[in-house]
Coordinates of C-alpha atoms in Angstrom, one line a residue:
M1 CA 84.5 108.7 274.5
V2 CA 85.4 112.3 275.5
C3 CA 86.2 115.3 273.2
G4 CA 88.4 117.7 274.3
L5 CA 88.2 121.4 274.7
L6 CA 88.7 123.1 271.8
A7 CA 91.3 126.3 271.4
T8 CA 91.7 129.3 269.1
T9 CA 91.7 127.9 265.6
M10 CA 92.2 124.3 266.7
V11 CA 90.9 121.1 268.2
W12 CA 92.2 118.0 269.2
A13 CA 90.4 114.2 270.2
V14 CA 87.5 112.8 268.8
A15 CA 84.3 111.0 270.2
N16 CA 83.1 107.6 269.5
A17 CA 80.4 107.9 266.6
G18 CA 78.2 105.3 268.6
A19 CA 77.8 107.4 271.7
S20 CA 75.0 109.5 272.2
P21 CA 75.8 113.1 271.8
T22 CA 75.1 115.4 274.6
A23 CA 75.8 119.4 274.4
G24 CA 79.1 120.6 274.7
W25 CA 81.1 117.4 273.8
C26 CA 81.9 118.7 270.2
T27 CA 83.1 122.3 270.1
F28 CA 85.4 124.4 268.0
C29 CA 86.7 127.7 268.8
G30 CA 87.7 130.3 265.7
T31 CA 88.6 133.8 265.7
S32 CA 86.8 136.0 263.4
A33 CA 88.3 138.9 261.5
D34 CA 87.8 141.6 264.3
G35 CA 89.3 139.3 266.6
T36 CA 86.3 138.1 268.4
A37 CA 86.4 134.6 269.5
H38 CA 83.2 132.5 268.3
T39 CA 82.5 128.9 269.5
Y40 CA 80.5 126.6 268.0
D41 CA 78.8 123.6 269.3
L42 CA 78.2 120.7 266.9
S43 CA 77.4 118.0 269.2
T44 CA 74.0 117.6 268.3
L45 CA 74.4 117.3 264.2
P46 CA 72.6 114.1 262.9
N47 CA 74.3 111.2 263.9
H48 CA 74.6 109.6 260.9
T49 CA 76.9 108.5 257.9
F50 CA 75.9 110.2 254.4
T51 CA 76.8 109.2 251.1
L52 CA 78.4 112.2 248.8
H53 CA 79.1 112.1 245.3
E54 CA 81.7 114.2 243.5
S55 CA 80.2 116.7 241.3
V56 CA 83.3 117.4 239.2
G57 CA 87.1 116.8 239.1
S58 CA 88.7 113.2 239.5
G59 CA 85.5 111.5 239.3
A60 CA 86.6 108.8 242.3
G61 CA 82.6 108.9 243.1
K62 CA 81.2 108.1 246.4
Y63 CA 82.4 109.7 249.5
E64 CA 81.2 108.7 253.2
V65 CA 80.9 112.0 255.2
S66 CA 79.7 111.9 259.1
A67 CA 79.5 115.1 261.3
P68 CA 83.2 116.5 262.1
C69 CA 83.4 114.7 265.4
G70 CA 81.7 111.5 264.0
C71 CA 83.1 108.5 262.4
A72 CA 82.1 107.8 258.9
G73 CA 84.4 104.7 259.3
L74 CA 88.1 103.2 259.6
G75 CA 90.4 105.1 257.0
S76 CA 94.2 105.4 256.6
T77 CA 95.6 108.9 257.7
A78 CA 98.8 110.8 257.8
R79 CA 99.0 109.1 261.4
G80 CA 97.9 105.8 260.5
L81 CA 94.5 104.0 260.8
K82 CA 92.0 106.0 262.3
C83 CA 88.2 106.7 262.4
S84 CA 87.7 109.4 260.1
M85 CA 84.8 111.8 259.5
M86 CA 85.2 111.8 255.7
L87 CA 86.2 108.6 253.8
Q88 CA 87.2 108.0 249.9
G89 CA 87.4 104.7 249.7
S90 CA 89.7 103.3 252.5
R91 CA 91.5 106.6 252.3
G92 CA 90.7 109.0 255.6
L93 CA 90.5 112.6 254.5
G94 CA 90.6 114.2 258.0
D95 CA 91.8 113.5 261.7
L96 CA 90.5 115.3 264.4
S97 CA 94.3 114.7 266.1
A98 CA 95.5 117.1 263.6
N99 CA 95.4 120.8 262.5
I100 CA 92.2 122.2 262.5
T101 CA 91.0 125.5 261.3
T102 CA 87.7 127.2 262.3
L103 CA 86.8 130.5 260.5
P104 CA 84.0 132.4 261.4
T105 CA 82.1 133.9 258.0
S106 CA 79.3 136.3 257.3
D107 CA 76.7 133.1 256.8
G108 CA 78.0 130.7 259.0
F109 CA 81.7 129.4 259.8
T110 CA 84.1 127.1 257.8
L111 CA 85.8 123.8 259.7
E112 CA 89.1 122.5 258.0
I113 CA 90.4 119.4 259.6
G114 CA 93.8 118.2 258.0
G115 CA 95.9 115.0 258.7
G116 CA 94.2 113.2 255.9
S117 CA 95.8 110.2 254.0
N118 CA 98.9 111.7 252.0
D119 CA 99.2 108.6 249.6
P120 CA 99.8 109.3 247.1
A121 CA 101.3 112.9 248.3
M122 CA 99.3 116.3 247.7
P123 CA 100.8 119.5 248.4
Q124 CA 98.9 120.4 251.5
G125 CA 98.3 116.9 252.4
R126 CA 94.2 115.9 252.5
N127 CA 91.9 118.1 254.5
A128 CA 88.1 117.7 255.2
V129 CA 86.5 120.8 254.7
Y130 CA 82.9 121.6 256.1
H131 CA 81.4 124.7 255.1
F132 CA 78.1 125.2 257.6
V133 CA 75.9 127.7 256.1
C134 CA 73.3 129.2 258.5
N135 CA 69.7 128.1 258.1
A136 CA 67.2 128.9 260.8
S137 CA 64.4 127.3 259.2
A138 CA 66.2 123.9 258.5
P139 CA 65.1 120.9 260.9
M140 CA 67.9 119.7 263.0
T141 CA 68.1 116.7 261.3
N142 CA 68.9 118.3 257.9
P143 CA 71.8 116.7 255.8
P144 CA 74.5 118.1 254.0
E145 CA 74.4 118.6 250.4
P146 CA 74.7 115.6 248.6
T147 CA 77.7 116.8 246.3
L148 CA 81.0 116.9 247.2
V149 CA 83.7 119.2 245.6
E150 CA 87.4 118.5 245.4
K151 CA 88.9 122.4 245.1
P152 CA 92.0 123.0 245.2
G153 CA 93.4 119.1 244.9
G154 CA 93.4 117.9 248.2
F155 CA 90.7 119.9 250.1
Y156 CA 87.2 117.9 250.3
N157 CA 84.6 120.7 250.3
V158 CA 81.1 119.8 251.7
V159 CA 78.3 122.3 252.4
W160 CA 75.7 121.8 255.2
E161 CA 73.1 124.1 255.7
H162 CA 71.9 124.0 259.5
P163 CA 70.4 126.0 262.4
L164 CA 73.5 125.3 264.3
A165 CA 75.5 127.7 262.3
C166 CA 73.3 130.7 263.1
K167 CA 74.5 131.1 266.6
S168 CA 78.0 131.1 268.1
D169 CA 78.8 131.4 272.4
P170 CA 81.1 134.5 272.4
T171 CA 83.2 133.0 275.7
P172 CA 85.7 132.3 276.1
S173 CA 87.1 135.9 275.2
K174 CA 90.0 134.3 273.5
C175 CA 90.6 130.8 271.9
P176 CA 93.2 129.2 274.0
P177 CA 96.3 127.8 271.9
P178 CA 96.4 124.0 270.8
P179 CA 98.5 121.4 272.8
P180 CA 101.1 120.2 270.7
L181 CA 100.5 117.5 267.9
P182 CA 101.5 114.0 268.4
P183 CA 104.6 112.8 266.3
L184 CA 103.7 111.4 262.7
P185 CA 104.3 107.5 262.8
P186 CA 106.8 105.9 260.7
P187 CA 106.2 105.9 257.0
P188 CA 104.5 102.3 256.1
P189 CA 106.9 99.9 254.1
P190 CA 106.5 100.8 250.3
T191 CA 103.9 98.7 248.4
P192 CA 105.2 96.0 246.4
P193 CA 105.0 96.9 242.5
E194 CA 102.0 94.8 240.7
P195 CA 104.0 92.0 238.8
P196 CA 104.1 92.7 235.1
I197 CA 101.2 91.0 232.8
E198 CA 100.8 89.8 229.6
C199 CA 100.4 92.5 226.8
A200 CA 101.6 95.2 229.9
G201 CA 105.0 94.9 231.4
L202 CA 105.7 91.6 229.9
P203 CA 107.6 91.4 226.4
S204 CA 105.1 88.8 225.4
C205 CA 101.7 89.3 224.3
L206 CA 99.9 86.0 223.0
P207 CA 96.5 84.9 223.4
S208 CA 95.4 82.1 225.7
W209 CA 93.7 80.3 223.0
K210 CA 95.4 77.2 221.3
P211 CA 97.5 78.3 218.0
T212 CA 97.0 76.8 214.7
W213 CA 99.3 76.1 211.6
H214 CA 96.4 75.4 209.4
M215 CA 96.7 78.0 206.6
R216 CA 93.0 78.8 206.0
N217 CA 92.3 78.8 209.4
S218 CA 95.2 81.3 210.0
T219 CA 93.5 84.0 207.7
V220 CA 92.1 87.1 208.6
L221 CA 89.4 89.5 207.3
Y222 CA 88.6 92.8 208.8
T223 CA 85.4 94.1 206.9
C224 CA 82.1 95.9 206.4
N225 CA 79.4 95.7 204.2
N226 CA 78.0 99.4 204.0
S227 CA 74.7 98.2 201.9
G228 CA 73.6 95.3 204.2
M229 CA 74.8 92.0 205.8
H230 CA 78.4 90.7 204.5
D231 CA 77.7 87.6 202.2
V232 CA 78.6 84.7 205.0
N233 CA 80.2 82.4 202.3
H234 CA 82.6 85.2 201.5
A235 CA 83.3 85.4 205.7
N236 CA 83.7 81.7 205.8
Q237 CA 86.4 81.6 203.0
F238 CA 88.6 83.1 206.2
G239 CA 89.5 81.3 209.4
V240 CA 88.5 84.9 211.5
V241 CA 86.5 87.4 210.3
V242 CA 85.9 90.7 212.0
Y243 CA 83.4 93.2 211.6
D244 CA 83.3 96.7 211.9
W245 CA 80.6 99.1 213.4
S246 CA 79.8 100.4 209.7
N247 CA 78.7 96.7 208.6
A248 CA 75.1 96.7 207.5
K249 CA 75.1 100.4 208.0
A250 CA 71.8 101.0 205.3
I251 CA 69.9 98.8 207.6
W252 CA 70.7 99.8 211.0
A253 CA 71.1 103.6 210.5
N254 CA 67.5 103.6 209.8
A255 CA 66.4 101.6 212.6
H256 CA 63.9 103.4 215.3
P257 CA 66.4 103.2 217.3
M258 CA 69.7 102.4 215.7
S259 CA 70.7 99.1 216.1
S260 CA 74.7 98.6 215.2
E261 CA 75.6 96.4 217.9
E262 CA 72.6 94.0 217.6
L263 CA 73.6 93.3 214.0
I264 CA 77.0 92.9 214.7
T265 CA 75.8 90.1 217.0
K266 CA 73.2 88.9 214.3
Q267 CA 76.3 88.9 211.7
A268 CA 78.5 86.9 213.6
E269 CA 75.4 84.5 214.3
M270 CA 74.6 83.9 210.8
V271 CA 78.7 83.3 210.0
Y272 CA 79.0 80.8 213.0
A273 CA 75.7 79.0 212.0
Q274 CA 77.7 78.0 208.8
D275 CA 80.8 77.3 210.2
P276 CA 81.4 77.1 213.9
G277 CA 84.9 76.5 214.0
L278 CA 87.0 74.7 216.5
S279 CA 86.9 74.8 220.0
G280 CA 89.5 76.3 222.1
Y281 CA 91.0 78.0 219.1
A282 CA 90.4 81.6 218.1
P283 CA 86.7 82.9 218.1
R284 CA 85.7 82.8 214.5
V285 CA 84.3 86.1 214.5
W286 CA 85.3 89.6 216.4
A287 CA 83.4 92.6 217.0
Y288 CA 84.2 96.0 216.8
R289 CA 84.2 98.3 220.2
N290 CA 85.5 102.0 220.6
T291 CA 87.4 102.8 223.8
I292 CA 86.9 106.2 224.0
K293 CA 84.2 107.2 221.8
A294 CA 80.8 106.8 223.0
L295 CA 78.8 105.7 220.1
N296 CA 75.2 105.7 221.0
W297 CA 73.8 103.8 217.9
Y298 CA 75.1 100.8 220.3
T299 CA 72.3 100.2 222.9
S300 CA 74.5 99.8 225.6
V301 CA 76.0 103.0 225.5
R302 CA 72.5 104.8 224.3
E303 CA 71.0 103.4 227.6
K304 CA 74.1 105.0 229.9
L305 CA 74.2 108.2 228.2
D306 CA 70.2 108.5 228.1
D307 CA 69.7 108.2 231.8
P308 CA 70.7 111.2 234.1
K309 CA 72.3 109.4 236.7
Y310 CA 75.2 108.3 234.6
A311 CA 76.4 111.6 233.7
S312 CA 79.6 111.5 235.1
W313 CA 80.5 108.8 232.6
F314 CA 80.5 111.1 229.8
I315 CA 82.3 114.2 229.2
K316 CA 80.7 117.3 228.7
F317 CA 80.7 120.6 226.8
K318 CA 82.0 123.9 229.1
G319 CA 78.7 124.9 231.0
F320 CA 77.1 121.6 231.0
S321 CA 74.0 121.9 233.4
N322 CA 71.7 119.0 234.5
T323 CA 68.7 120.9 234.3
P324 CA 66.8 119.9 232.3
Y325 CA 68.7 116.9 231.0
P326 CA 71.1 116.4 229.0
G327 CA 72.9 119.9 229.0
G328 CA 70.3 122.7 229.9
Q329 CA 70.9 124.8 227.0
G330 CA 69.5 122.9 224.3
K331 CA 69.2 124.7 220.6
S332 CA 70.4 128.1 222.2
V333 CA 74.2 127.3 222.1
N334 CA 73.9 125.4 218.9
G335 CA 76.6 127.0 216.9
T336 CA 78.5 128.7 219.8
F337 CA 81.3 125.6 219.8
H338 CA 83.6 124.5 217.3
V339 CA 81.1 121.5 216.8
P340 CA 77.1 121.5 216.9
T341 CA 75.5 120.7 220.0
C342 CA 72.2 119.7 217.7
D343 CA 71.4 117.4 214.9
W344 CA 70.1 118.5 211.9
Y345 CA 66.9 117.6 209.9
D346 CA 65.1 119.6 207.2
N347 CA 61.0 119.2 207.9
G348 CA 60.4 121.1 210.8
T349 CA 60.8 118.4 213.3
A350 CA 62.7 119.6 216.5
P351 CA 66.3 118.8 216.5
R352 CA 67.9 116.9 219.3
C353 CA 70.4 118.7 221.4
S354 CA 73.0 117.7 223.8
G355 CA 75.3 119.2 226.5
F356 CA 77.4 115.9 226.5
Y357 CA 80.5 116.8 224.4
H358 CA 79.9 115.4 220.7
D359 CA 81.1 115.6 217.1
Q360 CA 79.7 114.4 213.9
E361 CA 83.3 113.3 212.2
Q362 CA 82.1 110.0 211.4
T363 CA 78.3 109.9 212.1
P364 CA 75.5 108.8 210.1
E365 CA 73.2 112.0 209.0
H366 CA 70.4 113.2 207.1
P367 CA 71.9 114.7 203.9
G368 CA 71.9 118.3 203.3
G369 CA 73.0 119.6 206.8
G370 CA 76.1 121.0 205.4
P371 CA 79.9 120.9 206.2
A372 CA 78.9 120.6 210.1
Y373 CA 77.3 117.3 209.4
R374 CA 79.4 115.1 207.4
V375 CA 77.4 112.4 206.0
D376 CA 79.0 108.8 207.3
G377 CA 75.4 106.8 206.2
D378 CA 72.3 108.2 205.1
C379 CA 69.4 108.6 207.6
V380 CA 66.3 108.7 205.1
E381 CA 64.6 110.6 208.3
Q382 CA 65.7 112.1 211.4
C383 CA 68.7 110.2 212.4
D384 CA 67.4 108.3 215.5
C385 CA 69.6 107.1 218.4
G386 CA 66.9 107.4 220.9
P387 CA 64.7 110.7 222.5
T388 CA 67.2 112.2 224.3
N389 CA 70.4 112.8 222.9
P390 CA 71.3 113.1 218.8
C391 CA 73.1 110.5 217.0
A392 CA 76.9 111.5 217.8
E393 CA 80.4 110.5 219.1
Y394 CA 80.4 111.2 222.5
I395 CA 83.4 110.7 224.7
F396 CA 83.6 108.1 227.7
D397 CA 84.7 109.8 230.9
H398 CA 87.0 107.2 232.3
R399 CA 87.0 108.7 235.3
G400 CA 83.5 108.3 235.8
G401 CA 82.2 107.8 239.6
E402 CA 80.2 105.1 241.3
V403 CA 76.6 104.8 240.1
E404 CA 74.4 101.9 242.1
G405 CA 77.4 100.2 243.1
R406 CA 79.2 100.1 239.9
T407 CA 81.9 102.6 238.5
F408 CA 82.2 103.3 234.7
R409 CA 85.4 101.4 234.4
D410 CA 83.4 98.5 236.1
W411 CA 80.7 98.7 233.7
F412 CA 83.0 99.6 230.7
I413 CA 84.9 96.1 231.4
N414 CA 82.3 93.8 232.7
E415 CA 79.3 94.9 230.6
Y416 CA 80.2 96.8 227.7
M417 CA 83.5 95.1 226.5
I418 CA 82.6 91.9 228.1
S419 CA 79.0 90.7 227.5
N420 CA 76.7 88.5 225.8
E421 CA 77.4 90.3 222.7
T422 CA 81.1 89.3 222.9
L423 CA 82.9 86.8 225.2
L424 CA 79.8 85.6 227.0
H425 CA 77.7 85.1 223.9
K426 CA 76.2 82.0 223.6
D427 CA 74.7 79.7 220.6
P428 CA 71.1 80.8 220.4
L429 CA 69.8 77.4 219.4
T430 CA 71.9 75.5 221.8
G431 CA 72.5 77.6 224.5
E432 CA 75.9 76.6 224.6
P433 CA 79.3 79.0 224.9
Q434 CA 80.0 80.7 221.7
P435 CA 82.2 83.6 222.5
I436 CA 82.4 86.7 219.7
G437 CA 85.7 87.9 220.1
L438 CA 86.8 91.3 220.9
G439 CA 88.0 92.7 217.8
W440 CA 89.1 96.2 216.6
L441 CA 89.5 98.0 219.5
D442 CA 89.3 101.7 218.2
D443 CA 90.7 105.1 219.3
S444 CA 92.4 106.1 222.5
M445 CA 92.7 109.3 224.8
Q446 CA 95.6 111.2 224.2
P447 CA 97.1 114.5 226.0
G448 CA 95.7 116.5 222.8
G449 CA 92.2 115.0 223.0
P450 CA 90.5 111.6 221.6
T451 CA 91.9 110.5 218.4
E452 CA 89.9 110.8 215.3
E453 CA 87.7 113.5 217.4
D454 CA 87.4 117.2 216.4
R455 CA 90.8 119.0 217.1
N456 CA 88.9 121.6 219.1
Y457 CA 88.1 119.2 221.9
I458 CA 90.0 120.8 224.6
A459 CA 88.6 124.4 223.9
D460 CA 85.3 123.0 223.6
T461 CA 85.2 121.0 227.0
G462 CA 87.1 123.7 228.9
A463 CA 89.9 120.8 230.0
S464 CA 92.8 121.9 231.7
P465 CA 96.4 120.5 231.1
A466 CA 95.9 118.8 234.7
E467 CA 92.4 117.5 233.8
M468 CA 93.6 116.4 230.3
E469 CA 96.5 114.2 232.1
E470 CA 93.7 112.9 234.2
Q471 CA 91.7 111.6 231.3
V472 CA 94.6 110.1 229.8
Q473 CA 95.7 108.3 233.1
A474 CA 92.2 107.1 233.9
Y475 CA 91.8 105.8 230.0
Q476 CA 95.2 103.8 230.2
E477 CA 94.2 102.4 233.7
S478 CA 91.0 100.9 232.2
I479 CA 92.9 99.6 229.3
Y480 CA 95.6 98.0 231.7
E481 CA 92.4 96.4 233.8
L482 CA 91.0 95.4 230.7
K483 CA 93.7 93.1 229.8
K484 CA 94.1 91.7 233.4
K485 CA 90.4 90.8 232.9
V486 CA 90.3 89.6 229.1
L487 CA 93.3 87.8 228.4
P488 CA 93.1 84.8 230.9
M489 CA 89.4 84.3 229.6
G490 CA 90.5 83.9 225.9
G491 CA 90.0 87.4 224.5
F492 CA 92.5 89.4 222.5
W493 CA 92.2 92.2 220.1
W494 CA 93.7 93.8 216.8
Q495 CA 95.7 96.4 218.6
L496 CA 97.6 93.8 220.4
M497 CA 98.8 92.4 217.7
D498 CA 102.1 93.0 216.0
G499 CA 101.2 94.7 212.8
S500 CA 104.2 94.6 211.0
G501 CA 104.7 91.1 210.4
M502 CA 104.9 91.6 206.4
K503 CA 108.8 92.6 206.3
V504 CA 110.1 91.9 203.0
N505 CA 107.8 91.9 200.4
G506 CA 108.8 94.9 198.5
A507 CA 112.2 95.3 200.3
S508 CA 115.4 96.2 198.8
T509 CA 118.0 92.7 198.4
D510 CA 120.1 94.2 201.0
Q511 CA 117.2 95.0 203.2
C512 CA 115.7 91.5 203.0
K513 CA 119.0 89.7 203.6
T514 CA 119.4 91.7 206.9
T515 CA 115.6 91.1 208.1
L516 CA 115.6 87.4 207.4
R517 CA 118.9 86.7 208.9
S518 CA 117.4 88.2 212.1
L519 CA 114.4 85.8 211.8
C520 CA 115.9 82.7 210.2
V521 CA 117.7 81.4 213.1
G522 CA 116.9 78.0 212.5
A523 CA 120.5 77.0 212.6
H524 CA 120.3 77.0 216.2
P525 CA 118.1 74.5 216.9
S526 CA 116.6 75.8 220.1
A527 CA 116.5 79.4 218.7
S528 CA 113.0 81.3 218.1
P529 CA 112.8 85.0 216.8
S530 CA 111.7 87.4 219.0
T531 CA 108.9 88.6 216.9
W532 CA 107.2 85.1 218.1
Q533 CA 106.4 86.7 221.5
K534 CA 103.7 88.6 219.9
L535 CA 100.9 87.6 217.7
Q536 CA 102.0 88.8 214.0
M537 CA 99.5 90.3 211.6
Y538 CA 100.7 89.9 208.2
N539 CA 98.8 92.5 206.3
I540 CA 97.8 92.4 202.4
P541 CA 98.7 96.0 201.0
D542 CA 95.8 97.9 199.7
G543 CA 92.8 95.5 200.3
G544 CA 94.5 93.2 197.3
T545 CA 94.0 95.8 194.8
G546 CA 95.7 95.4 191.8
A547 CA 98.0 91.9 193.4
T548 CA 98.7 89.2 190.8
A549 CA 98.7 85.4 191.8
Q550 CA 102.5 85.8 191.9
N551 CA 102.1 88.6 194.7
F552 CA 99.6 86.1 196.2
T553 CA 102.3 83.4 196.2
D554 CA 105.0 85.9 197.4
Y555 CA 102.7 87.1 200.6
T556 CA 101.8 83.4 201.5
A557 CA 105.8 82.3 201.1
E558 CA 106.6 85.3 203.2
F559 CA 104.0 84.2 206.1
L560 CA 105.0 80.4 206.0
L561 CA 108.8 81.3 205.8
T562 CA 108.7 83.5 209.3
R563 CA 105.6 82.9 211.2
G564 CA 105.5 81.6 214.7
P565 CA 102.6 79.7 216.4
Y566 CA 100.6 82.9 216.7
A567 CA 100.1 84.5 213.3
M568 CA 97.8 85.8 210.9
L569 CA 97.7 86.3 206.8
G570 CA 94.9 88.6 205.4
Y571 CA 93.5 92.0 205.8
S572 CA 93.6 94.7 208.2
W573 CA 91.3 98.2 208.2
C574 CA 90.9 98.9 204.2
G575 CA 87.5 100.5 204.3
C576 CA 84.0 99.2 203.6
T577 CA 82.6 97.5 200.5
N578 CA 78.9 98.1 199.2
G579 CA 78.1 94.5 198.8
E580 CA 79.7 93.5 195.2
Q581 CA 83.4 94.1 196.2
M582 CA 85.2 90.8 197.9
R583 CA 88.7 90.8 199.3
P584 CA 90.8 88.3 197.0
R585 CA 92.2 85.3 198.2
A586 CA 95.1 83.4 197.4
A587 CA 94.9 79.9 195.9
E588 CA 97.4 78.9 198.4
W589 CA 95.1 79.6 201.1
D590 CA 93.1 76.4 200.3
Q591 CA 96.0 74.2 201.1
D592 CA 97.3 72.1 203.7
F593 CA 101.0 72.6 204.3
G594 CA 101.0 70.8 207.5
V595 CA 103.0 71.9 210.2
P596 CA 106.6 73.6 210.0
T597 CA 109.7 71.3 211.5
E598 CA 112.1 74.3 211.9
V599 CA 112.6 77.7 212.0
C600 CA 113.8 79.2 208.6
K601 CA 117.5 79.5 208.0
E602 CA 119.9 80.7 205.2
T603 CA 120.9 78.0 202.7
S604 CA 122.9 79.8 200.5
E605 CA 123.5 83.8 200.2
G606 CA 120.4 85.6 200.4
V607 CA 118.4 82.4 199.9
F608 CA 116.4 81.2 203.1
E609 CA 114.2 77.7 203.2
R610 CA 111.7 76.5 205.9
K611 CA 110.8 73.0 205.9
W612 CA 107.1 72.0 206.7
T613 CA 105.6 68.4 207.2
E614 CA 103.7 69.0 203.5
A615 CA 105.9 71.5 201.6
T616 CA 109.3 73.3 201.6
V617 CA 109.1 77.4 201.5
T618 CA 111.9 79.4 199.8
W619 CA 112.7 83.2 199.9
D620 CA 115.2 84.5 197.3
C621 CA 116.5 88.2 198.3
N622 CA 118.4 88.4 194.9
A623 CA 115.7 87.9 192.5
A624 CA 115.2 91.2 190.6
D625 CA 112.2 93.6 191.4
G626 CA 109.0 92.5 189.8
A627 CA 110.2 88.9 189.8
P628 CA 109.0 86.0 191.9
H629 CA 110.7 85.6 195.5
G630 CA 108.5 83.2 197.3
K631 CA 108.3 79.6 196.2
I632 CA 106.3 76.8 198.1
A633 CA 107.0 73.2 197.0
P634 CA 104.8 70.6 197.9
S635 CA 106.7 67.8 199.7
L636 CA 106.7 64.6 197.6
A637 CA 104.9 61.6 199.0

């Protein structure tokens, strides 16, 4: 429990933080610009560990900070596991046995303590930096400022106003030289790489639910009805139905506040009430979520966006201030960015404004605001996404720090994605599990900004190339962790599918033969095509518009010919309807073809065949353009 004497701009040794401090046990010596030595005694600083939060930067969130000679906890440093005065998780950011620089300033002094963990490596290592500012009127128990700033990278800056920074001892006349630093320990063995997981590193990407060969249960409809709820009778003509956020928009866009999330759940419960499906197989209904756009017509998003303590979970415009929340500037900065900061309404009602970055690319609006306010759903009155922020497409910050013990990523995975509205949903009548699948997990963060967002995102947020790299990396890490959590518990989503299942409809004769020869490997009994390693989506082109009965036979024949255990035939995104339009179905989708007895194979030049227990499916690549290619012949009893 002894702290050594300090010399010039260096200090060595550390006291036990649990000891009762006595004067002189923690002193630091530094030389000012005029050559005068100054010694600062910090032994009477509060013997306490403070929790600080990062205000900007990597968003790592919570830091534990004690006095420079204190111990915030054990952490990994450049010289191994040590008691460190500043911790970022298990990472020690400073070590008193390393280089320490004491720099007198006009209003106090700065103490820079090196030797922090260098895993992963930083250009100048990691360093705990204390900026002690003279405040003679502050109590001796005054804590540091609550925010920490990492600037430049690897330097963790804490500001601490305290009376001890107001005076220094002029002796000795010169700071003595420090002793030599102890040698660095050998580097630890490299951490073994995390084993690859399904849909991330492994070639396979399949759901954990049971596969089905049943024809109707293998069909899928991704849809939305702008004018109201989707017709349940139409929904239940498909094995799986996936609802977009726009479903029932005319209803929820005029709710106070908007309620898209709740109406998707209500729609799912309506479908389940008529046809609950089969336990253990794919959920009958899947729900839309966005992975980068924070759509505040979803209640779960709005609650966090409107609460100041979650400000680090959302991207801000340049110049964002939390006073007053949200953004400080309000209407005065509307029109100074490429997108409006405020909403629009024409009856004198005060607009809602926000310093959180947002655009109106696909946002419900009250009509009449001009090009800046594109109407994607009419609000008869002022659009209402709560009292704090205007309705808009905000952006999640996947770097977001810890709030009340939960990081953004934890909330994103375990409350926003996995919730009582999705995989944890229960039948409202019986209370039994009734999962609603994750459906279309839309958009992503790219180096140029979020997809389907205003192209001036970087200019309006002021993000540097390094910050964009951080945003992309954090987003990718969230999606990886989402896969790790969701796939084993029976979740899956649209973007994990192989969307190119339909390959030979419309192909030339030569393309048809080449493609099917790679897929129809039935001449080798133990073989199966590589495409079966993913859930295959066979998409009906153009939402089925203009498709004839023979077209649908061809679509279904190709599906039956080449599909694997996990496959769906039907409709991907092709726009919303307005209640009257229904996506067409093939007559074959209501038939029972049994299960396949083999992988397809070429039976003659350009003709391919696959036998099922209740049908034989053939495809003739030699057929002329416009002529039938596929044939489904029921087996004779």
